[in-house]
mmCIF file of C-alpha atoms in Angstrom:
data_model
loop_
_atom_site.group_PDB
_atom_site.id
_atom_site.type_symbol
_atom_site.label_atom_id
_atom_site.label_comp_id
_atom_site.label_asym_id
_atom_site.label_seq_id
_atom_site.Cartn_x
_atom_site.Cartn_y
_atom_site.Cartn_z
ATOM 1 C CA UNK A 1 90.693 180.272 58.254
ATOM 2 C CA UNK A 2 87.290 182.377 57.723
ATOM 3 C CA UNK A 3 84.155 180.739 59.475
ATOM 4 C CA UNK A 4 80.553 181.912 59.600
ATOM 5 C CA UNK A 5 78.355 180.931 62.354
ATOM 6 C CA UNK A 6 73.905 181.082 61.857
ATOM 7 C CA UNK A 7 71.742 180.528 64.583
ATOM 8 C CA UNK A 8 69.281 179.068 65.442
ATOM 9 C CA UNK A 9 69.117 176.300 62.856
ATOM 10 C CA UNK A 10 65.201 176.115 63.247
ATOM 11 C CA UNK A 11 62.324 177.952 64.786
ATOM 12 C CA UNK A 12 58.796 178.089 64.534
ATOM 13 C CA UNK A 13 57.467 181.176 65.765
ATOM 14 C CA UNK A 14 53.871 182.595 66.082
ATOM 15 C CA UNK A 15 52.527 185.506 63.494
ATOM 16 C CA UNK A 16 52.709 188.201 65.331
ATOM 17 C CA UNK A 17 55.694 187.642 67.231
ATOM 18 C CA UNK A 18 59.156 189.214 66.542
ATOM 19 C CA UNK A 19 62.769 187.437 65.027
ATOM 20 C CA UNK A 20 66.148 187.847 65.785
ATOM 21 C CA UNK A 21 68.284 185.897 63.906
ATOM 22 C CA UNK A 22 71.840 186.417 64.629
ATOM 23 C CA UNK A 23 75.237 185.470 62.398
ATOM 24 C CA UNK A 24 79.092 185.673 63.135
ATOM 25 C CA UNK A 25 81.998 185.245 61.257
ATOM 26 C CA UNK A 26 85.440 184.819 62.671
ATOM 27 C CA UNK A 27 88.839 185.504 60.917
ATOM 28 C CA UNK A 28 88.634 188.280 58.820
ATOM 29 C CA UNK A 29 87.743 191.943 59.497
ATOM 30 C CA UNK A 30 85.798 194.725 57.740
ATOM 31 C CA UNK A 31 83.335 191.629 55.860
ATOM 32 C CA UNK A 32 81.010 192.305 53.681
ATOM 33 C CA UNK A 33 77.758 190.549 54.995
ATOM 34 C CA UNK A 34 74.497 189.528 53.807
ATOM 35 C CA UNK A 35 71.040 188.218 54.130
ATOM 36 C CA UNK A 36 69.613 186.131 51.302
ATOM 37 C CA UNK A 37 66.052 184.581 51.894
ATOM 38 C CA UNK A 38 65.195 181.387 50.016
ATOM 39 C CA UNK A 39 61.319 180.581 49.796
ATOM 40 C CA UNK A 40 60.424 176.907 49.153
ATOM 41 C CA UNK A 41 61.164 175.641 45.787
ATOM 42 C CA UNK A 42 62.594 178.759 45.019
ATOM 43 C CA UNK A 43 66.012 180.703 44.463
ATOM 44 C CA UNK A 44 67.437 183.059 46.992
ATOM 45 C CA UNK A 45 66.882 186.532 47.220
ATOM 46 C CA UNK A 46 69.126 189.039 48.500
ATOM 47 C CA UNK A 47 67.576 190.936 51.671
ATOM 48 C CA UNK A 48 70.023 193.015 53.187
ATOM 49 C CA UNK A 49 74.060 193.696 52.401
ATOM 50 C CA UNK A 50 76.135 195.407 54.907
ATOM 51 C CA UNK A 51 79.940 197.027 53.871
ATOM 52 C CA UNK A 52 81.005 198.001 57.243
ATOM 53 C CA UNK A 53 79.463 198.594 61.100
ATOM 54 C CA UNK A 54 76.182 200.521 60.468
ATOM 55 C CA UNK A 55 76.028 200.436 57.126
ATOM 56 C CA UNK A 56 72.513 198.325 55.556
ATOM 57 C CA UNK A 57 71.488 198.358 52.648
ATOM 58 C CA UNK A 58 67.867 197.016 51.826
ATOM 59 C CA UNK A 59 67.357 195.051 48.531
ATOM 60 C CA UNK A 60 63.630 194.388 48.740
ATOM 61 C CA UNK A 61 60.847 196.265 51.317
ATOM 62 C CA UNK A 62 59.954 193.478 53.499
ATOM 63 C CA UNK A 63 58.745 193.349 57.074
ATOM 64 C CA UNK A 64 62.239 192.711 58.031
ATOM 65 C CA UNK A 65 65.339 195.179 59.093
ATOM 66 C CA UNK A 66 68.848 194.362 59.475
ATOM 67 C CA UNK A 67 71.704 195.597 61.703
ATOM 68 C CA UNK A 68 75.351 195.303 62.161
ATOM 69 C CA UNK A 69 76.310 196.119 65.720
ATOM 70 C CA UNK A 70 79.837 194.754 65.441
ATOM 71 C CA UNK A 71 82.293 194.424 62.616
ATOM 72 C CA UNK A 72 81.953 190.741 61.841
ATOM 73 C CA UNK A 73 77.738 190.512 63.312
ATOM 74 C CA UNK A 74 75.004 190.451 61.112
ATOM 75 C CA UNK A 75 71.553 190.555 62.759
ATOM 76 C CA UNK A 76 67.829 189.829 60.955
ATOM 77 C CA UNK A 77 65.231 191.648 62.854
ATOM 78 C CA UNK A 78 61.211 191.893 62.660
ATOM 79 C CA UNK A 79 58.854 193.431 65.213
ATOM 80 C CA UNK A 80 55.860 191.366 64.101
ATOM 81 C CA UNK A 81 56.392 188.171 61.809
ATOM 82 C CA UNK A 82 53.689 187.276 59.177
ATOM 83 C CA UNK A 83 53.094 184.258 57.842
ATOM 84 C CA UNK A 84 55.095 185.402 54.386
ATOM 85 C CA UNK A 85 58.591 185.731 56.605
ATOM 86 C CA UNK A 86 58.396 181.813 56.352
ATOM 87 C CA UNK A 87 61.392 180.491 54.486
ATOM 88 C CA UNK A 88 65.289 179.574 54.658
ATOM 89 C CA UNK A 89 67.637 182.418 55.552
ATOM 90 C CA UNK A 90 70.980 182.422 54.894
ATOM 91 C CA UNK A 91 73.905 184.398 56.064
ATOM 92 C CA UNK A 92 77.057 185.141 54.090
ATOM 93 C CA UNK A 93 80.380 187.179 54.024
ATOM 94 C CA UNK A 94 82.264 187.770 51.076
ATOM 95 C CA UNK A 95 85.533 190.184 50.517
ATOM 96 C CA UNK A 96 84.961 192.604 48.146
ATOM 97 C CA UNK A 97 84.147 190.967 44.284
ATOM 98 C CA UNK A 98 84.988 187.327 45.436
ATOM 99 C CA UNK A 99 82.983 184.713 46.403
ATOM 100 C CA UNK A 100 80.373 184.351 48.815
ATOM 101 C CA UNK A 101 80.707 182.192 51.872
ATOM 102 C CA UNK A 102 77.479 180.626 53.298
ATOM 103 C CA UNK A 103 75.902 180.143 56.894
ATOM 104 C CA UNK A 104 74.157 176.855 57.512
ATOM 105 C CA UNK A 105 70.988 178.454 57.369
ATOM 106 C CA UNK A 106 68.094 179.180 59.434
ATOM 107 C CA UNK A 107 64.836 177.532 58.653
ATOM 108 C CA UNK A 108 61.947 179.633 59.938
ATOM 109 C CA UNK A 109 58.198 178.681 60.148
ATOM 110 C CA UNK A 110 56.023 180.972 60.762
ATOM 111 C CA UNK A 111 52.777 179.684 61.948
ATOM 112 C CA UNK B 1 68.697 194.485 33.781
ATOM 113 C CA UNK B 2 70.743 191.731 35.299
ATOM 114 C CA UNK B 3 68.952 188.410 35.468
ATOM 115 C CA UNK B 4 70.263 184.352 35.088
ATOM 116 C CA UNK B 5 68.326 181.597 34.341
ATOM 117 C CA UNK B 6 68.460 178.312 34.937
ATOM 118 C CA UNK B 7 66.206 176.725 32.074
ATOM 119 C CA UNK B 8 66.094 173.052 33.668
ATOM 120 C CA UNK B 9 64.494 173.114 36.966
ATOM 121 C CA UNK B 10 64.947 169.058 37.860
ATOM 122 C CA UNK B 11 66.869 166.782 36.113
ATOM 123 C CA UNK B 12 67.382 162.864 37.078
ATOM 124 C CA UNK B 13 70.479 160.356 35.521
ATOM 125 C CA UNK B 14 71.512 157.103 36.279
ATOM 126 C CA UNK B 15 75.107 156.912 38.196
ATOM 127 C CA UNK B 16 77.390 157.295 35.679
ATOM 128 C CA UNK B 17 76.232 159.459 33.485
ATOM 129 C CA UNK B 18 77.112 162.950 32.352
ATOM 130 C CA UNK B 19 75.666 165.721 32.838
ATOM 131 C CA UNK B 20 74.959 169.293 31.981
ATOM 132 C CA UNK B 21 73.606 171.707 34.106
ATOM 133 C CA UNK B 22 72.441 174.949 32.011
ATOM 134 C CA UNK B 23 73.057 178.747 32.965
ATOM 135 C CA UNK B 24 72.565 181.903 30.638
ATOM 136 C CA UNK B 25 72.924 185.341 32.227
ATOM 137 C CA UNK B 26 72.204 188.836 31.358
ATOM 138 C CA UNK B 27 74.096 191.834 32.325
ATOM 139 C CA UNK B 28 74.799 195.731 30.986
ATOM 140 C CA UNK B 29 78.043 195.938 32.943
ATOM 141 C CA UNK B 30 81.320 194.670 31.057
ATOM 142 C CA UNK B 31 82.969 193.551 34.462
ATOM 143 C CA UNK B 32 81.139 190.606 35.970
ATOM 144 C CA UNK B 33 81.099 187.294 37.665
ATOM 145 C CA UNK B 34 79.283 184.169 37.392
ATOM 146 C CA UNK B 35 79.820 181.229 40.605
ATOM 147 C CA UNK B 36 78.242 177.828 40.729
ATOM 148 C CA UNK B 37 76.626 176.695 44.171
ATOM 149 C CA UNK B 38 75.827 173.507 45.278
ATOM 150 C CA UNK B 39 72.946 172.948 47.738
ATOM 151 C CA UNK B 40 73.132 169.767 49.636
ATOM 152 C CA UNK B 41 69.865 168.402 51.121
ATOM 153 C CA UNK B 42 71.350 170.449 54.510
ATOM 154 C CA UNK B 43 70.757 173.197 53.002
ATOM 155 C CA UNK B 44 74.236 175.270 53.025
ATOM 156 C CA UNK B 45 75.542 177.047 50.056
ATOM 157 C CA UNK B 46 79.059 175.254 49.212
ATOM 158 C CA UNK B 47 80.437 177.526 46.963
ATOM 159 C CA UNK B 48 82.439 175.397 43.658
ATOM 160 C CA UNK B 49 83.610 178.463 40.889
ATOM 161 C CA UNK B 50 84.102 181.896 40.182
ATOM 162 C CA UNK B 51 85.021 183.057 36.939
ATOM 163 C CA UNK B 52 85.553 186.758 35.815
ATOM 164 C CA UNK B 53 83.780 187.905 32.513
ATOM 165 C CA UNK B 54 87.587 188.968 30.942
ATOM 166 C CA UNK B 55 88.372 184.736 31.019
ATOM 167 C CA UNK B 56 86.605 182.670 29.147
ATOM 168 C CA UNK B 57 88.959 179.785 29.705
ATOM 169 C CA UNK B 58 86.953 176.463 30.356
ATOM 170 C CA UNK B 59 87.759 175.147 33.755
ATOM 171 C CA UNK B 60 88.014 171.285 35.180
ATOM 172 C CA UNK B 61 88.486 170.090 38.587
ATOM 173 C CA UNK B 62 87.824 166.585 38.779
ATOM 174 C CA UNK B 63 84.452 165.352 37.190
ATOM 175 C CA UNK B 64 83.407 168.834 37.286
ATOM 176 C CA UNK B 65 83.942 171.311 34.670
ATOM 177 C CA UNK B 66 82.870 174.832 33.581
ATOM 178 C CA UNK B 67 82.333 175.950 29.708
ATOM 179 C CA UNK B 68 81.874 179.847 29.545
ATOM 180 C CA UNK B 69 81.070 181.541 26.470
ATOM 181 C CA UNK B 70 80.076 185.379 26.833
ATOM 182 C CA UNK B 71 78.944 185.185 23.062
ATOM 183 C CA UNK B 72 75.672 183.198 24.019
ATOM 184 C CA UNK B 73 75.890 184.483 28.017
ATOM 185 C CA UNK B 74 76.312 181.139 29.255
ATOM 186 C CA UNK B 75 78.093 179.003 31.638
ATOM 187 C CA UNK B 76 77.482 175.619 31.863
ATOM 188 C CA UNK B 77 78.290 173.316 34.574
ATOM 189 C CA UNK B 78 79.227 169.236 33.263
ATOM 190 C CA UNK B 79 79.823 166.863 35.618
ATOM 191 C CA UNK B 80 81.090 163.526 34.019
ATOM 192 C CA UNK B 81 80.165 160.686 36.121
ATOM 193 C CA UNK B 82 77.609 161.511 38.246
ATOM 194 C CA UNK B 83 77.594 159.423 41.821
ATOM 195 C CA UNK B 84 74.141 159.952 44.059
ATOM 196 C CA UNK B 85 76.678 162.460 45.758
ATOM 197 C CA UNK B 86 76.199 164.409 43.302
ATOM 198 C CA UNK B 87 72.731 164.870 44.004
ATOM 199 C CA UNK B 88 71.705 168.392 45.502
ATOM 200 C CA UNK B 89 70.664 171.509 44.277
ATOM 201 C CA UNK B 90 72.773 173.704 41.743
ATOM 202 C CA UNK B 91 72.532 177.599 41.909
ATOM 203 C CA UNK B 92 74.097 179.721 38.970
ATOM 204 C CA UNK B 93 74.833 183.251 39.940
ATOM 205 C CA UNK B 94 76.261 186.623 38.649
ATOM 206 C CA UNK B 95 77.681 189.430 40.421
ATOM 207 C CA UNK B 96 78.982 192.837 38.812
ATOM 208 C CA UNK B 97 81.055 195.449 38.769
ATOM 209 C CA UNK B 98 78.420 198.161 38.336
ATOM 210 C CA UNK B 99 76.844 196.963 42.029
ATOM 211 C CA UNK B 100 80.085 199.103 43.674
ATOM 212 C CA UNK B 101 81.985 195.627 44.257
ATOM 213 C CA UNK B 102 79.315 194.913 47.086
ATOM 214 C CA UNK B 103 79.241 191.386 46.100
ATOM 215 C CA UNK B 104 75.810 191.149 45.472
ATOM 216 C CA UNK B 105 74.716 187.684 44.004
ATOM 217 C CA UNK B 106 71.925 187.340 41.716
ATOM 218 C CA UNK B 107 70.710 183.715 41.382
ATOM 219 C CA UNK B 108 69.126 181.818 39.120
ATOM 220 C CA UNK B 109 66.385 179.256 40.399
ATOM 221 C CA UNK B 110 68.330 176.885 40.811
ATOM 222 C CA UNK B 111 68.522 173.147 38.899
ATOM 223 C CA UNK B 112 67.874 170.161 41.557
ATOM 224 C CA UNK B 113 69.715 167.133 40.106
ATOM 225 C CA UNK B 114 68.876 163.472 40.862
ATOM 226 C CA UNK B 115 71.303 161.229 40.063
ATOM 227 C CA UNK B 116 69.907 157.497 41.047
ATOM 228 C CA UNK B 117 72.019 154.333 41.546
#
């Protein structure tokens, strides 16, 4: 079975400072991955959407990047948060038109 | 443009009682697909339905069910019953064909549901 692994589960991090947020997801190959952001009290966003190693595609311009070193990792990336990065970020993989399988989330506070 | 809203943004029952949780979508693209999500105070995404826009076929699993009808753009969620299991916070979302089968989900705001003992 297909799992997806987001870490860390919290962090509070200075403006200023930079993010890695990393995800993984185990038994499947060639995933499609994203990053959705959810701000408090609010829906989620797509960020980023990745089809294959190297391939990003940005939804939104943010402060934020994406990469995808390996086939099934999924990395969230900023040089220098600011105080709007706050928020909950989710991970997720999905095969092609399905469903979309969901991280546990990362809650970031950016102070 | 494609866009779904969820009209109610909080709604509270008493265990026990039905409810309906409201979606309407809009979307250019004749090949689509709308999901339910269910946000637990933890904060994952548990996924609970997918249905393609070429079935309208209502859908029950358990005290859930799913009434789509692409002549108003809508599909409801009903769950008959509610327990304070039930409560977390319920994402409609649609996904098309025209987005090169990336799988991109667009979400409505989501409905937070309160269901009290």
């Amino acid at each position: 079975s297909q799992t997806i692994h987001q870490w860390p589960a919290t962090l509070v991090q200075p403006v200023g400072s930079p993010l890695s947020l990393e995800c993984t997801v185990e038994g499947t190959s060639n995933p499609n991955l994203y990053w959705y952001r959810q701000a408090a009290g609010r829906g989620l966003q797509l960020l980023f959407y990745s089809v294959g190693i190297g391939q990003i595609s940005s939804e939104v311009p943010q402060n934020l990047s994406a990469s995808r070193p390996q086939d099934r990792q999924f990395i969230l990336s900023s040089k220098k948060l600011l105080l709007s990065d706050s928020g909950f970020y989710l991970c997720a993989w999905s095969w092609t038109a399905s469903e979309a399988f969901f991280g546990q989330g990362t809650r970031l506070t950016v102070v | 443009a494609q866009k779904v809203t969820q009209a109610q943004t909080e709604i509270s029952v008493v265990e026990k009682e039905d409810v309906t949780l409201d979606c309407v979508y809009e979307t250019r693209d004749t090949t689509y697909y709308l999901f339910w999500y269910k946000q637990p105070p933890s904060g994952e995404l548990v996924f609970l339905i997918r249905r393609n826009s070429f079935d309208e076929q209502n859908e029950i699993s358990g005290r859930y069910s799913w009434n789509f009808q692409k002549s108003t753009s809508s599909f409801n969620f009903t769950i008959t019953a509610s327990q304070v299991v039930d409560s977390a916070v319920y994402f409609c979302a649609l996904s098309e064909a025209l987005s090169g089968n990336t799988g991109k989900l667009i979400f409505g705001q989501g409905t937070t549901l309160q269901v009290k003992p």
